[in-house]
């Protein structure tokens, strides 16, 4: 028995050795580029075209939440060259020295990004030194008109017992608390322990009504008529309409979060010039358009926006007029704030 | 042949395994122990281990043990009769059947669990089929029941194989002797077959109970992230909270349960060896 085990272990390690040596040789002539992006957040053909045009070998990995991304990069920032985190996380990465300033001269296409998005980015990246916006949007409620026959205009509906087992919540700490804090009239960036306590208790009270805490699966479950209501990013919502015409997206009247995901180059990047080429490529209007058409997340690329058909361009979901909505962006709340939220989130998740 | 018998060469042959064990077992284990017993400043503390008494964490641990015990029990109840059937069959047939049970394991474990999610969903494959034949729908997705199902499905082969092995190793003559001496089938089973298969049962229980106790993937996918097991709590410490110290501390607590299980196995293994 033991002998057999040793033999199989030897075989396994031999396998691992060959696998490792296989990674050694570079395919392209332009060196390598390690990209870390959200899941399903790019038209995969764009990656292939980038490789063809530049000869750079792209190693593309995906993450599901900002927090997972951070935990990986904080260990070793050289693991990836170019990453696409959200606003508050970029602020945290700047604060903790995980990213490096960009040389925009090497990213000439960055002028295609609209002035207003740079202005909004100032909130987390003063002077726009570290980041170039990639996508932006709001968070709202996606609902199925055949299952919900009342007007949906408030986060309160996610606490309505009528829809027990029909509600999908985001399995992401800031998004979940944003809903609960705003519903109580607090700021989504609150660091007041009393307010967070109220929000926590509400989320715990809501838990029996929740079908599941999911992230990317909200989209598929809503398309498949699995749930009546789900908290979702606006970009996903546009995609779901194509697949299931019974779905509708609303931004609740109490307000919501507006977010920007931007490209940053890591502090330890070993392929800075390739990373610049990547960001530059993403900012090219035709590429931004292809990505928009594929992932349906709003692009901040005004040159690309002009290429989009008029109906989509005027859509209040794809390109909402933020002056008409009550929105706020997440801020990095410091280590103390992080701890407050994480502890509260663990309380919610382990309650029942 | 003589070459391999000498001690030095045997050592040489085992060296990749030893290197493997040191790099991938001992070093990580030492890191877990280090992180588990230190705080952010690197000074010694027991806080991380004691935190298991937090109501939420303790409940998750208890829930994990509870679900793992039930899953192990169900696996045993399915695997034992199956092991008996398999071992009583002719060799050519049972090799094929055993392969059938191992075959799904060639596919990635996460994919298979994800498939169960799609099968069990409210409007999933199973409920659609039930609907066609006008049977009531089953709604176990995102409940502890679904997690148990996932555990039993994924870990059943680990129970079947050792039980089948120990049953098929029982000498036919011993059973025939029992029959000869007037024992009926129940007596033969209780006094010959069952005791002789105990080593297989014990290693089967270990191989199901430990992965069931520590899983976080099955509970995330089939429990809708609503039912947290201790594995989920530990995973969240590493991925969300980014507190390696607390994550390691809780892992050490979990390791104690695994150690107890392995000590039980070692004791039985010794007895089994003495019997055999």
XYZ file of N, CA and C in Angstrom, chain A residues 2 6 9-10 12-13 16 65 67-68 70-71 74-75 147 171 173 207-214 217 221 224-226 339 342-343 345-346 349-352, chain B residues 13-14 16-17 20 35 51 56-57 59-60 63 114 117 121-124 141-142 220-221 223-228 232-233 235-242 244:
234
model
N 1.806 1.261 0.969
C 2.684 2.429 1.096
C 3.532 2.583 -0.156
N 4.001 5.729 -2.823
C 5.257 6.399 -3.167
C 5.398 6.482 -4.684
N 3.263 9.121 -6.072
C 3.786 10.439 -5.717
C 4.943 10.815 -6.642
N 5.806 9.827 -6.908
C 6.943 10.066 -7.792
C 6.437 10.469 -9.171
N 3.613 11.767 -9.917
C 3.003 13.089 -9.838
C 4.051 14.191 -9.893
N 5.134 13.997 -9.119
C 6.145 15.053 -9.085
C 6.850 15.159 -10.429
N 4.603 17.169 -12.533
C 4.662 18.580 -12.168
C 5.920 19.215 -12.737
N -13.884 39.058 -6.931
C -14.134 40.248 -6.112
C -12.831 41.026 -5.959
N -11.643 42.044 -3.296
C -10.940 41.591 -2.106
C -10.034 40.400 -2.429
N -10.538 39.493 -3.276
C -9.725 38.344 -3.675
C -8.505 38.823 -4.454
N -7.066 41.694 -4.232
C -6.132 42.368 -3.336
C -5.293 41.362 -2.556
N -5.977 40.323 -2.044
C -5.263 39.327 -1.240
C -4.140 38.689 -2.054
N -1.316 41.586 -2.783
C -0.617 42.063 -1.604
C 0.537 41.139 -1.253
N 0.392 39.867 -1.616
C 1.471 38.904 -1.382
C 2.673 39.195 -2.264
N -42.825 37.883 -12.539
C -42.911 37.434 -11.150
C -43.169 38.592 -10.185
N -22.735 38.626 -3.280
C -21.834 38.014 -2.306
C -20.543 38.821 -2.234
N -18.875 42.179 -0.014
C -19.145 42.888 1.234
C -19.627 44.329 1.014
N -31.720 37.605 5.524
C -31.098 36.355 5.069
C -32.087 35.220 4.780
N -33.100 35.005 5.647
C -34.030 33.906 5.333
C -34.768 34.097 4.004
N -34.883 35.336 3.548
C -35.599 35.585 2.290
C -34.696 35.386 1.081
N -33.386 35.394 1.325
C -32.426 35.355 0.215
C -32.274 33.931 -0.304
N -32.375 33.810 -1.620
C -32.197 32.480 -2.217
C -30.723 32.094 -2.183
N -29.857 33.013 -2.579
C -28.426 32.730 -2.569
C -27.650 34.037 -2.626
N -26.416 33.998 -2.072
C -25.473 35.110 -2.222
C -24.531 34.743 -3.365
N -24.630 35.447 -4.454
C -23.847 35.107 -5.633
C -23.294 36.380 -6.253
N -23.183 34.804 -10.936
C -24.328 33.949 -11.240
C -25.659 34.672 -11.203
N -28.801 33.192 -13.314
C -29.990 32.773 -12.584
C -31.192 33.632 -12.974
N -32.373 32.566 -16.363
C -33.035 31.265 -16.300
C -34.300 31.262 -15.460
N -34.854 32.440 -15.125
C -36.086 32.561 -14.324
C -35.978 31.897 -12.952
N -34.761 31.810 -12.421
C -34.587 31.139 -11.137
C -35.014 32.024 -9.970
N -12.050 46.513 8.605
C -12.269 45.510 9.643
C -13.718 45.533 10.120
N -15.780 43.902 7.334
C -15.535 42.467 7.187
C -16.099 41.670 8.352
N -15.892 42.187 9.579
C -16.433 41.488 10.739
C -17.953 41.422 10.658
N -19.759 41.547 7.972
C -20.155 40.660 6.868
C -20.059 39.197 7.292
N -19.010 38.868 8.056
C -18.877 37.492 8.552
C -20.044 37.158 9.479
N -22.981 36.416 7.190
C -22.852 35.164 6.462
C -22.962 33.944 7.385
N -22.510 34.075 8.629
C -22.557 32.897 9.487
C -23.833 32.849 10.328
N -24.720 33.816 10.169
C -25.961 33.827 10.949
C -26.977 32.866 10.345
N -27.807 32.330 11.199
C -29.093 31.731 10.782
C -29.773 31.039 11.938
N 15.522 6.534 -4.566
C 14.233 6.417 -5.256
C 13.166 7.249 -4.548
N 13.239 7.280 -3.232
C 12.207 7.977 -2.461
C 12.478 9.473 -2.382
N 12.515 12.034 -4.453
C 11.535 12.987 -4.991
C 10.311 13.094 -4.092
N 9.911 11.937 -3.542
C 8.749 11.960 -2.665
C 9.051 12.749 -1.395
N 9.052 16.325 -2.151
C 7.646 16.696 -2.320
C 6.994 16.922 -0.957
N 1.746 31.215 11.562
C 0.735 32.263 11.459
C -0.347 32.099 12.519
N -10.392 32.202 19.006
C -11.502 32.844 18.297
C -12.549 31.856 17.791
N -20.500 32.690 15.865
C -20.656 32.392 14.440
C -19.708 31.296 13.984
N -18.470 31.390 14.414
C -17.457 30.421 14.001
C -17.734 29.062 14.612
N -20.548 27.890 15.585
C -21.714 27.295 14.939
C -21.312 26.676 13.608
N -20.431 27.367 12.873
C -19.989 26.846 11.581
C -19.217 25.543 11.757
N -21.716 22.867 12.620
C -22.481 22.532 11.425
C -21.645 21.652 10.488
N -20.638 21.781 -9.873
C -21.365 22.828 -10.590
C -22.535 22.219 -11.369
N -25.457 21.773 -9.288
C -26.172 23.032 -9.086
C -27.210 23.216 -10.192
N -31.413 23.109 -9.541
C -32.049 24.424 -9.497
C -33.573 24.337 -9.609
N -34.230 25.383 -9.125
C -35.688 25.408 -9.118
C -36.292 25.045 -10.465
N -35.688 25.572 -11.536
C -36.158 25.232 -12.869
C -35.080 24.439 -13.592
N -34.373 23.645 -12.838
C -33.272 22.866 -13.396
C -33.745 21.592 -14.071
N -31.946 22.802 -3.398
C -30.777 23.646 -3.667
C -30.698 24.757 -2.621
N -29.490 25.114 -2.209
C -29.236 26.115 -1.172
C -29.742 25.704 0.212
N -20.296 26.363 -0.883
C -20.503 27.612 -1.608
C -21.435 27.393 -2.790
N -21.188 26.330 -3.552
C -21.959 26.136 -4.781
C -23.358 25.613 -4.513
N -24.851 25.430 -1.462
C -25.518 26.087 -0.347
C -25.803 27.555 -0.627
N -25.520 28.010 -1.841
C -25.807 29.391 -2.219
C -25.041 30.405 -1.381
N -23.915 29.973 -0.790
C -23.110 30.884 0.031
C -23.889 31.335 1.267
N -24.995 30.658 1.570
C -25.800 31.059 2.723
C -25.431 30.248 3.941
N -24.986 28.998 3.701
C -24.682 28.096 4.797
C -23.171 28.004 4.898
N -22.627 28.660 5.912
C -21.173 28.690 6.031
C -20.656 27.504 6.831
N -15.471 27.450 4.827
C -15.792 28.749 4.242
C -15.241 29.889 5.087
N -15.392 29.737 6.420
C -14.909 30.784 7.319
C -13.409 30.968 7.114
N -11.624 30.091 4.489
C -11.376 30.615 3.141
C -11.590 32.132 3.108
N -12.661 32.587 3.781
C -12.951 34.019 3.796
C -11.857 34.809 4.504
N -11.248 34.202 5.528
C -10.156 34.906 6.218
C -9.010 35.177 5.261
N -8.797 34.261 4.319
C -7.677 34.430 3.405
C -8.048 35.315 2.206
N -9.259 35.154 1.684
C -9.586 35.863 0.453
C -10.255 37.209 0.698
N -11.085 37.322 1.738
C -11.824 38.567 1.948
C -11.177 39.440 3.009
N -11.028 38.858 4.201
C -10.576 39.650 5.336
C -9.061 39.868 5.267
N -8.367 38.979 4.587
C -6.928 39.049 4.454
C -6.257 38.982 5.812
N -4.367 36.322 7.631
C -3.753 34.991 7.579
C -3.618 34.393 8.962
